[in-house]
Amino acid sequence: MKSTFLLLLALCFNSNASQIINEGYISLVIPHLDCEKRCLKVSVTKERKPYIEQKISHQDAFTLSGLSDGNYQVTYYPSKGSQTAITNEFTVQHHALTKALTVFIIGAILFCALILRLLKIKQEE
């Protein structure tokens, strides 16, 4: 059951359309049912320059974090018996800082209102 779910998740990610990530991290599912026997390593490049290379012999998935804006390409290298490597692409575009600042200010106002309300209730007792 778990293998089937992971395969379906991998097939969704294996589409030709590039995936856009806004958070700066991504969890990638290794696209082989028997990855511990067939997959040797994964290579990630950022705009055609090497970014990270990792052995994945016994993993179902892995997470990359701390990604800066740019286009990334993930290549899974199967064992020597298989000739083709599987490649996926994704793009990292962080949210604009003005949006984050707006959300922070709204949160700060709500927090201050909550604190003031709690202090007012405390004084009424």
Short mmCIF file of N, CA and C in Angstrom, two decimals:
data_model
loop_
_atom_site.label_atom_id
_atom_site.label_comp_id
_atom_site.label_asym_id
_atom_site.label_seq_id
_atom_site.Cartn_x
_atom_site.Cartn_y
_atom_site.Cartn_z
N MET A 1 0.82 -1.19 0.00
CA MET A 1 0.00 0.00 0.00
C MET A 1 0.87 1.26 0.00
N LYS A 2 1.88 1.27 0.87
CA LYS A 2 2.77 2.43 0.95
C LYS A 2 3.52 2.61 -0.36
N SER A 3 3.98 1.51 -0.96
CA SER A 3 4.71 1.58 -2.22
C SER A 3 3.84 2.12 -3.34
N THR A 4 2.58 1.71 -3.37
CA THR A 4 1.66 2.18 -4.39
C THR A 4 1.43 3.67 -4.26
N PHE A 5 1.23 4.13 -3.02
CA PHE A 5 1.03 5.56 -2.77
C PHE A 5 2.25 6.36 -3.21
N LEU A 6 3.44 5.88 -2.88
CA LEU A 6 4.67 6.58 -3.26
C LEU A 6 4.84 6.61 -4.78
N LEU A 7 4.48 5.51 -5.44
CA LEU A 7 4.58 5.48 -6.89
C LEU A 7 3.62 6.49 -7.52
N LEU A 8 2.39 6.56 -7.01
CA LEU A 8 1.43 7.52 -7.54
C LEU A 8 1.91 8.95 -7.31
N LEU A 9 2.48 9.20 -6.14
CA LEU A 9 3.02 10.52 -5.84
C LEU A 9 4.17 10.85 -6.77
N ALA A 10 5.02 9.87 -7.03
CA ALA A 10 6.16 10.08 -7.93
C ALA A 10 5.68 10.34 -9.36
N LEU A 11 4.65 9.61 -9.78
CA LEU A 11 4.14 9.82 -11.14
C LEU A 11 3.54 11.21 -11.29
N CYS A 12 2.90 11.71 -10.24
CA CYS A 12 2.38 13.08 -10.28
C CYS A 12 3.52 14.07 -10.43
N PHE A 13 4.63 13.83 -9.74
CA PHE A 13 5.77 14.74 -9.81
C PHE A 13 6.53 14.59 -11.12
N ASN A 14 6.42 13.45 -11.78
CA ASN A 14 7.18 13.20 -13.01
C ASN A 14 6.56 13.83 -14.24
N SER A 15 5.56 14.66 -14.10
CA SER A 15 4.97 15.29 -15.26
C SER A 15 5.97 16.22 -15.93
N ASN A 16 5.75 16.53 -17.19
CA ASN A 16 6.67 17.37 -17.94
C ASN A 16 6.62 18.83 -17.51
N ALA A 17 5.52 19.25 -16.92
CA ALA A 17 5.39 20.64 -16.49
C ALA A 17 6.31 20.90 -15.30
N SER A 18 6.92 22.06 -15.30
CA SER A 18 7.82 22.42 -14.21
C SER A 18 6.99 22.83 -13.00
N GLN A 19 7.37 22.37 -11.85
CA GLN A 19 6.66 22.67 -10.61
C GLN A 19 7.25 23.94 -10.01
N ILE A 20 6.38 24.85 -9.52
CA ILE A 20 6.84 26.09 -8.89
C ILE A 20 6.69 25.96 -7.39
N ILE A 21 7.80 26.19 -6.67
CA ILE A 21 7.85 26.10 -5.22
C ILE A 21 8.04 27.51 -4.67
N ASN A 22 7.23 27.88 -3.66
CA ASN A 22 7.35 29.21 -3.06
C ASN A 22 8.02 29.20 -1.70
N GLU A 23 8.16 28.06 -1.07
CA GLU A 23 8.62 28.00 0.31
C GLU A 23 10.13 27.85 0.47
N GLY A 24 10.85 27.45 -0.55
CA GLY A 24 12.30 27.26 -0.43
C GLY A 24 12.69 25.87 0.02
N TYR A 25 11.73 24.94 0.08
CA TYR A 25 12.04 23.54 0.37
C TYR A 25 11.12 22.66 -0.44
N ILE A 26 11.55 21.44 -0.70
CA ILE A 26 10.74 20.49 -1.46
C ILE A 26 11.04 19.08 -0.98
N SER A 27 10.02 18.25 -0.92
CA SER A 27 10.18 16.83 -0.61
C SER A 27 10.02 16.06 -1.91
N LEU A 28 11.01 15.28 -2.24
CA LEU A 28 11.02 14.53 -3.48
C LEU A 28 10.89 13.04 -3.20
N VAL A 29 9.99 12.39 -3.90
CA VAL A 29 9.78 10.95 -3.77
C VAL A 29 10.61 10.25 -4.84
N ILE A 30 11.36 9.25 -4.44
CA ILE A 30 12.19 8.50 -5.38
C ILE A 30 11.26 7.65 -6.25
N PRO A 31 11.35 7.78 -7.56
CA PRO A 31 10.34 7.21 -8.45
C PRO A 31 10.49 5.73 -8.77
N HIS A 32 11.05 4.93 -7.88
CA HIS A 32 11.17 3.49 -8.12
C HIS A 32 10.51 2.73 -6.98
N LEU A 33 9.78 1.70 -7.35
CA LEU A 33 9.18 0.86 -6.31
C LEU A 33 10.25 0.11 -5.52
N ASP A 34 11.27 -0.34 -6.21
CA ASP A 34 12.34 -1.09 -5.56
C ASP A 34 13.62 -0.25 -5.54
N CYS A 35 13.53 0.96 -5.00
CA CYS A 35 14.66 1.90 -5.07
C CYS A 35 15.90 1.38 -4.35
N GLU A 36 15.73 0.56 -3.33
CA GLU A 36 16.91 0.07 -2.63
C GLU A 36 17.74 -0.86 -3.51
N LYS A 37 17.14 -1.39 -4.58
CA LYS A 37 17.88 -2.27 -5.48
C LYS A 37 18.32 -1.54 -6.74
N ARG A 38 17.56 -0.53 -7.19
CA ARG A 38 17.83 0.07 -8.50
C ARG A 38 18.42 1.47 -8.45
N CYS A 39 18.05 2.29 -7.49
CA CYS A 39 18.55 3.67 -7.47
C CYS A 39 19.86 3.74 -6.69
N LEU A 40 20.83 4.41 -7.28
CA LEU A 40 22.12 4.57 -6.62
C LEU A 40 22.28 5.96 -6.01
N LYS A 41 21.94 6.99 -6.79
CA LYS A 41 22.15 8.34 -6.30
C LYS A 41 21.20 9.30 -7.00
N VAL A 42 21.12 10.50 -6.43
CA VAL A 42 20.35 11.58 -7.03
C VAL A 42 21.27 12.79 -7.13
N SER A 43 21.13 13.52 -8.21
CA SER A 43 21.93 14.71 -8.43
C SER A 43 20.99 15.89 -8.65
N VAL A 44 21.26 17.01 -7.98
CA VAL A 44 20.45 18.21 -8.13
C VAL A 44 21.35 19.30 -8.70
N THR A 45 20.90 19.93 -9.77
CA THR A 45 21.64 21.04 -10.36
C THR A 45 20.77 22.28 -10.32
N LYS A 46 21.42 23.43 -10.14
CA LYS A 46 20.72 24.71 -10.17
C LYS A 46 21.23 25.47 -11.37
N GLU A 47 20.34 25.69 -12.33
CA GLU A 47 20.67 26.38 -13.56
C GLU A 47 21.94 25.82 -14.19
N ARG A 48 21.96 24.47 -14.31
CA ARG A 48 23.02 23.68 -14.96
C ARG A 48 24.35 23.67 -14.21
N LYS A 49 24.36 24.10 -12.96
CA LYS A 49 25.56 24.00 -12.13
C LYS A 49 25.27 23.01 -11.00
N PRO A 50 26.23 22.13 -10.66
CA PRO A 50 25.98 21.15 -9.60
C PRO A 50 25.60 21.82 -8.28
N TYR A 51 24.55 21.31 -7.65
CA TYR A 51 24.08 21.86 -6.38
C TYR A 51 24.32 20.88 -5.25
N ILE A 52 23.83 19.64 -5.43
CA ILE A 52 24.02 18.61 -4.41
C ILE A 52 23.93 17.24 -5.09
N GLU A 53 24.67 16.29 -4.54
CA GLU A 53 24.60 14.91 -4.98
C GLU A 53 24.50 14.04 -3.74
N GLN A 54 23.58 13.08 -3.76
CA GLN A 54 23.32 12.28 -2.57
C GLN A 54 23.06 10.84 -2.95
N LYS A 55 23.59 9.91 -2.16
CA LYS A 55 23.28 8.49 -2.35
C LYS A 55 21.89 8.24 -1.76
N ILE A 56 21.09 7.43 -2.46
CA ILE A 56 19.71 7.19 -2.04
C ILE A 56 19.37 5.71 -2.05
N SER A 57 20.27 4.89 -1.71
CA SER A 57 20.08 3.45 -1.87
C SER A 57 18.93 2.88 -1.06
N HIS A 58 18.63 3.39 0.12
CA HIS A 58 17.57 2.82 0.95
C HIS A 58 16.51 3.84 1.35
N GLN A 59 16.31 4.86 0.56
CA GLN A 59 15.36 5.90 0.91
C GLN A 59 14.13 5.85 0.01
N ASP A 60 12.99 6.23 0.55
CA ASP A 60 11.77 6.38 -0.25
C ASP A 60 11.61 7.81 -0.73
N ALA A 61 12.12 8.77 0.04
CA ALA A 61 11.99 10.18 -0.29
C ALA A 61 13.08 10.96 0.44
N PHE A 62 13.28 12.19 0.03
CA PHE A 62 14.22 13.07 0.73
C PHE A 62 13.75 14.51 0.55
N THR A 63 14.21 15.37 1.43
CA THR A 63 13.80 16.77 1.42
C THR A 63 15.01 17.67 1.21
N LEU A 64 14.86 18.64 0.34
CA LEU A 64 15.86 19.67 0.13
C LEU A 64 15.32 20.96 0.73
N SER A 65 16.14 21.65 1.51
CA SER A 65 15.68 22.90 2.08
C SER A 65 16.76 23.97 1.91
N GLY A 66 16.38 25.21 2.18
CA GLY A 66 17.32 26.32 2.04
C GLY A 66 17.58 26.68 0.59
N LEU A 67 16.61 26.41 -0.27
CA LEU A 67 16.78 26.67 -1.69
C LEU A 67 16.54 28.14 -2.01
N SER A 68 17.42 28.72 -2.80
CA SER A 68 17.23 30.10 -3.23
C SER A 68 16.46 30.12 -4.55
N ASP A 69 16.04 31.29 -4.98
CA ASP A 69 15.30 31.42 -6.23
C ASP A 69 16.11 30.86 -7.39
N GLY A 70 15.44 30.19 -8.31
CA GLY A 70 16.12 29.67 -9.49
C GLY A 70 15.45 28.42 -10.01
N ASN A 71 15.99 27.89 -11.09
CA ASN A 71 15.49 26.66 -11.72
C ASN A 71 16.39 25.50 -11.31
N TYR A 72 15.77 24.41 -10.86
CA TYR A 72 16.50 23.24 -10.40
C TYR A 72 16.11 22.03 -11.24
N GLN A 73 17.06 21.13 -11.38
CA GLN A 73 16.83 19.89 -12.10
C GLN A 73 17.29 18.73 -11.22
N VAL A 74 16.42 17.74 -11.03
CA VAL A 74 16.73 16.57 -10.21
C VAL A 74 16.87 15.38 -11.14
N THR A 75 17.99 14.68 -11.04
CA THR A 75 18.22 13.49 -11.87
C THR A 75 18.47 12.30 -10.96
N TYR A 76 17.65 11.25 -11.15
CA TYR A 76 17.81 9.99 -10.41
C TYR A 76 18.60 9.04 -11.28
N TYR A 77 19.67 8.47 -10.73
CA TYR A 77 20.51 7.55 -11.48
C TYR A 77 20.24 6.12 -11.02
N PRO A 78 19.62 5.30 -11.87
CA PRO A 78 19.37 3.90 -11.53
C PRO A 78 20.66 3.09 -11.56
N SER A 79 20.53 1.82 -11.19
CA SER A 79 21.70 0.93 -11.17
C SER A 79 22.22 0.70 -12.59
N LYS A 80 23.32 0.02 -12.69
CA LYS A 80 24.00 -0.18 -13.97
C LYS A 80 23.16 -0.95 -14.98
N GLY A 81 22.21 -1.76 -14.51
CA GLY A 81 21.38 -2.55 -15.42
C GLY A 81 20.41 -1.71 -16.22
N SER A 82 20.08 -0.53 -15.76
CA SER A 82 19.14 0.34 -16.45
C SER A 82 19.90 1.46 -17.16
N GLN A 83 19.50 1.78 -18.37
CA GLN A 83 20.24 2.74 -19.18
C GLN A 83 19.78 4.19 -18.99
N THR A 84 18.55 4.41 -18.59
CA THR A 84 18.02 5.77 -18.57
C THR A 84 17.96 6.34 -17.16
N ALA A 85 18.28 7.61 -17.05
CA ALA A 85 18.13 8.34 -15.79
C ALA A 85 16.80 9.09 -15.86
N ILE A 86 16.18 9.28 -14.71
CA ILE A 86 14.90 9.98 -14.63
C ILE A 86 15.17 11.40 -14.18
N THR A 87 14.62 12.37 -14.91
CA THR A 87 14.89 13.77 -14.62
C THR A 87 13.59 14.51 -14.34
N ASN A 88 13.59 15.34 -13.30
CA ASN A 88 12.47 16.21 -12.94
C ASN A 88 12.99 17.63 -12.82
N GLU A 89 12.12 18.60 -13.03
CA GLU A 89 12.51 19.99 -12.88
C GLU A 89 11.53 20.71 -11.97
N PHE A 90 12.04 21.69 -11.24
CA PHE A 90 11.17 22.56 -10.46
C PHE A 90 11.82 23.93 -10.35
N THR A 91 11.00 24.93 -10.08
CA THR A 91 11.45 26.31 -9.96
C THR A 91 11.11 26.83 -8.57
N VAL A 92 12.05 27.53 -7.96
CA VAL A 92 11.81 28.15 -6.66
C VAL A 92 11.62 29.64 -6.88
N GLN A 93 10.46 30.14 -6.46
CA GLN A 93 10.15 31.57 -6.49
C GLN A 93 9.57 31.92 -5.14
N HIS A 94 10.36 32.54 -4.29
CA HIS A 94 9.88 32.88 -2.96
C HIS A 94 8.78 33.94 -3.03
N HIS A 95 7.93 33.95 -2.00
CA HIS A 95 6.90 34.98 -1.90
C HIS A 95 7.57 36.34 -1.78
N ALA A 96 6.89 37.36 -2.25
CA ALA A 96 7.43 38.71 -2.15
C ALA A 96 7.51 39.12 -0.67
N LEU A 97 8.53 39.88 -0.32
CA LEU A 97 8.73 40.31 1.06
C LEU A 97 7.60 41.20 1.55
N THR A 98 6.98 41.94 0.66
CA THR A 98 5.86 42.81 1.07
C THR A 98 4.68 41.98 1.57
N LYS A 99 4.44 40.83 0.97
CA LYS A 99 3.36 39.95 1.44
C LYS A 99 3.69 39.42 2.83
N ALA A 100 4.93 39.00 3.03
CA ALA A 100 5.33 38.48 4.34
C ALA A 100 5.24 39.58 5.40
N LEU A 101 5.65 40.79 5.07
CA LEU A 101 5.58 41.90 6.00
C LEU A 101 4.14 42.23 6.36
N THR A 102 3.26 42.19 5.38
CA THR A 102 1.84 42.45 5.63
C THR A 102 1.25 41.42 6.60
N VAL A 103 1.55 40.15 6.36
CA VAL A 103 1.06 39.10 7.24
C VAL A 103 1.65 39.26 8.64
N PHE A 104 2.92 39.61 8.74
CA PHE A 104 3.56 39.82 10.04
C PHE A 104 2.89 40.98 10.80
N ILE A 105 2.62 42.07 10.13
CA ILE A 105 2.00 43.23 10.79
C ILE A 105 0.59 42.89 11.26
N ILE A 106 -0.17 42.19 10.44
CA ILE A 106 -1.52 41.78 10.86
C ILE A 106 -1.44 40.87 12.08
N GLY A 107 -0.50 39.94 12.07
CA GLY A 107 -0.32 39.04 13.21
C GLY A 107 0.10 39.80 14.46
N ALA A 108 0.97 40.78 14.33
CA ALA A 108 1.42 41.58 15.47
C ALA A 108 0.26 42.39 16.05
N ILE A 109 -0.58 42.94 15.19
CA ILE A 109 -1.75 43.71 15.67
C ILE A 109 -2.71 42.80 16.42
N LEU A 110 -2.98 41.63 15.87
CA LEU A 110 -3.88 40.68 16.54
C LEU A 110 -3.30 40.21 17.87
N PHE A 111 -1.99 39.96 17.92
CA PHE A 111 -1.34 39.55 19.15
C PHE A 111 -1.45 40.64 20.22
N CYS A 112 -1.17 41.88 19.84
CA CYS A 112 -1.28 43.00 20.79
C CYS A 112 -2.72 43.16 21.28
N ALA A 113 -3.70 43.01 20.38
CA ALA A 113 -5.11 43.11 20.77
C ALA A 113 -5.46 42.01 21.77
N LEU A 114 -4.95 40.81 21.56
CA LEU A 114 -5.20 39.70 22.48
C LEU A 114 -4.59 39.99 23.85
N ILE A 115 -3.35 40.45 23.87
CA ILE A 115 -2.69 40.76 25.14
C ILE A 115 -3.44 41.86 25.89
N LEU A 116 -3.84 42.92 25.16
CA LEU A 116 -4.60 44.01 25.80
C LEU A 116 -5.93 43.51 26.35
N ARG A 117 -6.58 42.64 25.61
CA ARG A 117 -7.86 42.08 26.08
C ARG A 117 -7.65 41.23 27.33
N LEU A 118 -6.60 40.42 27.36
CA LEU A 118 -6.32 39.61 28.54
C LEU A 118 -5.97 40.47 29.75
N LEU A 119 -5.22 41.54 29.54
CA LEU A 119 -4.90 42.47 30.64
C LEU A 119 -6.15 43.16 31.16
N LYS A 120 -7.04 43.52 30.27
CA LYS A 120 -8.31 44.17 30.67
C LYS A 120 -9.16 43.21 31.49
N ILE A 121 -9.24 41.96 31.06
CA ILE A 121 -10.01 40.95 31.82
C ILE A 121 -9.38 40.74 33.18
N LYS A 122 -8.06 40.70 33.24
CA LYS A 122 -7.33 40.50 34.51
C LYS A 122 -7.62 41.66 35.47
N GLN A 123 -7.67 42.90 34.97
CA GLN A 123 -7.92 44.06 35.82
C GLN A 123 -9.36 44.08 36.33
N GLU A 124 -10.29 43.56 35.56
CA GLU A 124 -11.71 43.53 35.96
C GLU A 124 -11.95 42.55 37.09
N GLU A 125 -11.09 41.57 37.25
CA GLU A 125 -11.25 40.59 38.31
C GLU A 125 -10.87 41.20 39.58
#
